[in-house]
Short mmCIF file of C-alpha atoms in Angstrom, two decimals:
data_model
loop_
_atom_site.label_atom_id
_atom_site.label_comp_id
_atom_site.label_asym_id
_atom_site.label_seq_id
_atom_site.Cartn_x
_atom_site.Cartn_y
_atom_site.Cartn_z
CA UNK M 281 0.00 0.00 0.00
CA UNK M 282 1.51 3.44 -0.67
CA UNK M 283 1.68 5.57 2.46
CA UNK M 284 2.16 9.57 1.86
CA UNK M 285 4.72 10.92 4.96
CA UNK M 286 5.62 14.49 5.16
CA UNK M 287 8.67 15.82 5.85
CA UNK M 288 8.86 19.86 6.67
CA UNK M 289 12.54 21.04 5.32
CA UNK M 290 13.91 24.39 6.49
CA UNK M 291 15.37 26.35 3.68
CA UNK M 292 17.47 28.91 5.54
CA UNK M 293 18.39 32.42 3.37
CA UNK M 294 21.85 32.29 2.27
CA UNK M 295 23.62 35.28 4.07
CA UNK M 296 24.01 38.31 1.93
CA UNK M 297 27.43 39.64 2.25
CA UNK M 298 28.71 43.05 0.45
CA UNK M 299 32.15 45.03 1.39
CA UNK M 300 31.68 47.49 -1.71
CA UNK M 301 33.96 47.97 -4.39
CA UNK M 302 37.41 48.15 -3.96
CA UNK M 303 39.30 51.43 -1.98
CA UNK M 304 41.53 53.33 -3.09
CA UNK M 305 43.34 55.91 -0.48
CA UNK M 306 44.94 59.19 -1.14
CA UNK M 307 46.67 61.49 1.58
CA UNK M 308 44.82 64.07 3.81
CA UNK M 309 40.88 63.65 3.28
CA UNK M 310 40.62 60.31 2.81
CA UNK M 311 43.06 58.26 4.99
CA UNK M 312 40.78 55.82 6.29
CA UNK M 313 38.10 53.54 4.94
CA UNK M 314 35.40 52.03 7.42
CA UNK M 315 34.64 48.49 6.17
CA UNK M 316 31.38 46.71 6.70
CA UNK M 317 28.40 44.89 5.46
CA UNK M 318 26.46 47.36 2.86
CA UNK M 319 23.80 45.22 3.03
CA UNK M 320 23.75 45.28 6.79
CA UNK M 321 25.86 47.56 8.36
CA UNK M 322 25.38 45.88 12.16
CA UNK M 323 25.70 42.64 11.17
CA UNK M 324 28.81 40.99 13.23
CA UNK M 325 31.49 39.54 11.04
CA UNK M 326 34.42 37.35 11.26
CA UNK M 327 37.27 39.63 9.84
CA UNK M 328 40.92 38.08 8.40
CA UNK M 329 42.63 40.43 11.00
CA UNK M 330 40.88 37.76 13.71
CA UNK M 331 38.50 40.90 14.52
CA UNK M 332 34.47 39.67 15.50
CA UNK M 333 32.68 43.43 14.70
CA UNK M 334 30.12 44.42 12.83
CA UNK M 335 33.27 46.76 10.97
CA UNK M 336 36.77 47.43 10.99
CA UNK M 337 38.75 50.68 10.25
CA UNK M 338 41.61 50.66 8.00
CA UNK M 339 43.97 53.44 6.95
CA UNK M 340 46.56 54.68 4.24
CA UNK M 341 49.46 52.20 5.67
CA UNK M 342 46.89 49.10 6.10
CA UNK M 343 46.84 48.67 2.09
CA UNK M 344 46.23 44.63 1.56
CA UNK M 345 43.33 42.51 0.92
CA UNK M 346 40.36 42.12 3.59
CA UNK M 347 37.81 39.76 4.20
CA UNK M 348 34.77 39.00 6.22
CA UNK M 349 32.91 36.00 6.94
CA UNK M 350 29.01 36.24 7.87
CA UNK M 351 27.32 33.37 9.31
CA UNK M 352 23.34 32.87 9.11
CA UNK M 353 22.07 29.68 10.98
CA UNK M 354 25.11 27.73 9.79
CA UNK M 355 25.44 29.15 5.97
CA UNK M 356 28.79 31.04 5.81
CA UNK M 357 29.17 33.44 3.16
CA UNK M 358 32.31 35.44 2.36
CA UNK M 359 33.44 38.51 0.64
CA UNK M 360 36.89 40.57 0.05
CA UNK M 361 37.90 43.91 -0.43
CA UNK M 362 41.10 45.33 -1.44
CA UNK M 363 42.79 48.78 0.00
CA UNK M 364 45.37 50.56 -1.90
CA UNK M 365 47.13 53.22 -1.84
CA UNK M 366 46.38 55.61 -5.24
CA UNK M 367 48.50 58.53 -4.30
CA UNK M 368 51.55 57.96 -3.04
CA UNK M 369 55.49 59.31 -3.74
CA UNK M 370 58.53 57.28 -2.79
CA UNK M 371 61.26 59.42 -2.30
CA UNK M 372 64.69 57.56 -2.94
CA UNK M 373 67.75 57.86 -0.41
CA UNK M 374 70.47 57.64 -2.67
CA UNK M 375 71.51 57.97 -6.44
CA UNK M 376 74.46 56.88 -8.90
CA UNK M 377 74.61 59.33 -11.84
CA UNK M 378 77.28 56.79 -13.74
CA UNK M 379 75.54 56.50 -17.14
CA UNK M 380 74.98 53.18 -16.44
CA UNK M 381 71.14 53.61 -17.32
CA UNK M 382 70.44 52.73 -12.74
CA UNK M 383 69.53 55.13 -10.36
CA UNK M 384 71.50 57.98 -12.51
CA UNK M 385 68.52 60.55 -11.77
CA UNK M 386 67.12 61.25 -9.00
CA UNK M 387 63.53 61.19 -9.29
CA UNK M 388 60.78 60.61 -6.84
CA UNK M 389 58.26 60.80 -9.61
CA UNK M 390 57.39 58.87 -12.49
CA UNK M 391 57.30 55.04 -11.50
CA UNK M 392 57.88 56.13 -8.03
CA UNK M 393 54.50 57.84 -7.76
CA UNK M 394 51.06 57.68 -8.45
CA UNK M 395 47.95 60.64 -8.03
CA UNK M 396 50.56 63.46 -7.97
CA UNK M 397 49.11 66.57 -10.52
CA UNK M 398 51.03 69.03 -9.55
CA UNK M 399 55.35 69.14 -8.53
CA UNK M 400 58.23 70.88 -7.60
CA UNK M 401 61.65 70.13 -5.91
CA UNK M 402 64.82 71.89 -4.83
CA UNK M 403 68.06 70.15 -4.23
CA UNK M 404 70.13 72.18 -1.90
CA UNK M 405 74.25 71.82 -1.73
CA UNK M 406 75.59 71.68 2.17
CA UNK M 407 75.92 75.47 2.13
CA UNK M 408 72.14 76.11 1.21
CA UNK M 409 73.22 76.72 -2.71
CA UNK M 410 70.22 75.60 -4.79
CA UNK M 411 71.83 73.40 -7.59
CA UNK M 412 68.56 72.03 -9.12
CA UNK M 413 65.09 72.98 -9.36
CA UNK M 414 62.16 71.53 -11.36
CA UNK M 415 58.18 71.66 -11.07
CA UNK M 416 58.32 69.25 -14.08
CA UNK M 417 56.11 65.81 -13.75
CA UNK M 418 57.17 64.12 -16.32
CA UNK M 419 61.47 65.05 -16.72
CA UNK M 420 63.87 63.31 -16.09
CA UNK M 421 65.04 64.71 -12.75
CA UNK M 422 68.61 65.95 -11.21
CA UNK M 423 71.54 64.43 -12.86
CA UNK M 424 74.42 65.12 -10.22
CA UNK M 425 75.32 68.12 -12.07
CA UNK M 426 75.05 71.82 -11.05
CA UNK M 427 75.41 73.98 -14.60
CA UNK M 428 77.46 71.50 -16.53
CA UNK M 429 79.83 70.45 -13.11
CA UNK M 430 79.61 67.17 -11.81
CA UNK M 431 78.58 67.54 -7.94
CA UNK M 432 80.47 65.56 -6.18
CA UNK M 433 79.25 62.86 -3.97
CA UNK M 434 77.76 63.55 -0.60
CA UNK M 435 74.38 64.47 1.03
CA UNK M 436 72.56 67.11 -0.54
CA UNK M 437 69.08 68.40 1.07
CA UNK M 438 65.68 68.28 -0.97
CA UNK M 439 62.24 70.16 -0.51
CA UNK M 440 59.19 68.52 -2.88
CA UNK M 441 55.93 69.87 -2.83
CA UNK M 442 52.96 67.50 -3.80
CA UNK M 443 49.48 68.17 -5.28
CA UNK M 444 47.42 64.97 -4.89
CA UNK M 445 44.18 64.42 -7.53
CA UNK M 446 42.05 64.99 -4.22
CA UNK M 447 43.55 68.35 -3.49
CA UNK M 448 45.72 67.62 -0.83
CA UNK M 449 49.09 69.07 -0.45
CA UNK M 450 52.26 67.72 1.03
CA UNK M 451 55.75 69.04 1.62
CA UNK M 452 58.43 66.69 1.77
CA UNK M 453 62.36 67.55 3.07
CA UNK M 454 65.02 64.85 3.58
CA UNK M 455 68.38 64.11 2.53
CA UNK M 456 69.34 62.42 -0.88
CA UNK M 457 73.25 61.00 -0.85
CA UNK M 458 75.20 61.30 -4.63
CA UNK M 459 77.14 58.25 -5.31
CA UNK M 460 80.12 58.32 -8.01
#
């Protein structure tokens, strides 16, 4: 004889999990990114730093890929994010001006930078003598050379003003050493 039985299953909602597009972080306005949940900003999540929050903060040095986990009776879901840093200038400590085609300019910009729109830089001598100057993005930089003299090596002193594409502005001063 053929018997019906019911069975009740419980479908459970898959959790929704959304952590936005990625960031990108420039200087000044924008040095931190709150991560979360779109979807559901109070939901608590299981974060890759080992974090259990409903968000996390992360600034301009935290640049790296992020996750979260969100659990929903026993469905996991997961979704990543990743923070970088858009505007940024590495300023190199040293230079060889040997025509060997490395490190013979010095030149904080180009691949060394990224968001910068507007530039300029002074290299100072140890007596304050300014023996380059430039508020050119795209040149080549200081050669070693002061008129057409070969500086000698040592430590000579910059100043570099930065515009980011946000607006910001930052001054930069340090020491570069000359190698021959």
């Amino acid at each position: 004889p053929d018997k019906d039985t019911s069975i009740t299953i419980t479908v459970n909602d898959f959790p929704q999990l959304n952590l936005g597009n990625d960031i990108t972080l420039c200087p000044g306005m924008d040095t931190v990114a709150l991560l979360q949940n779109i979807n559901n900003p109070n939901q608590i999540l299981t974060w890759s730093t080992g974090v259990v929050a409903s968000s996390i903060s992360v600034g301009i040095s935290d640049i790296g890929r992020y996750w979260a986990q969100a659990t929903t009776t026993g469905c996991i879901t997961t979704d990543s994010i990743l923070i970088k840093r858009d505007c940024y200038l590495n300023i190199p400590n040293s230079f060889s001006p040997n025509g060997d085609g490395l490190n013979d300019y010095f030149l904080p910009r180009d691949l060394l930078s990224s968001g910068v729109i507007d530039f300029s830089m002074k290299i100072m001598n140890r007596w304050g003598e300014i023996v380059f100057t430039t508020n050119t993005i795209n040149g080549r930089g200081w050669d070693g050379r002061f008129g057409n003299n070969e500086q000698p090596s040592g430590v000579y002193i910059y100043t570099i003003e930065a515009k980011w594409k946000n607006g910001y502005k930052n001054q930069f001063v340090g020491n570069i050493t000359l190698l021959r």
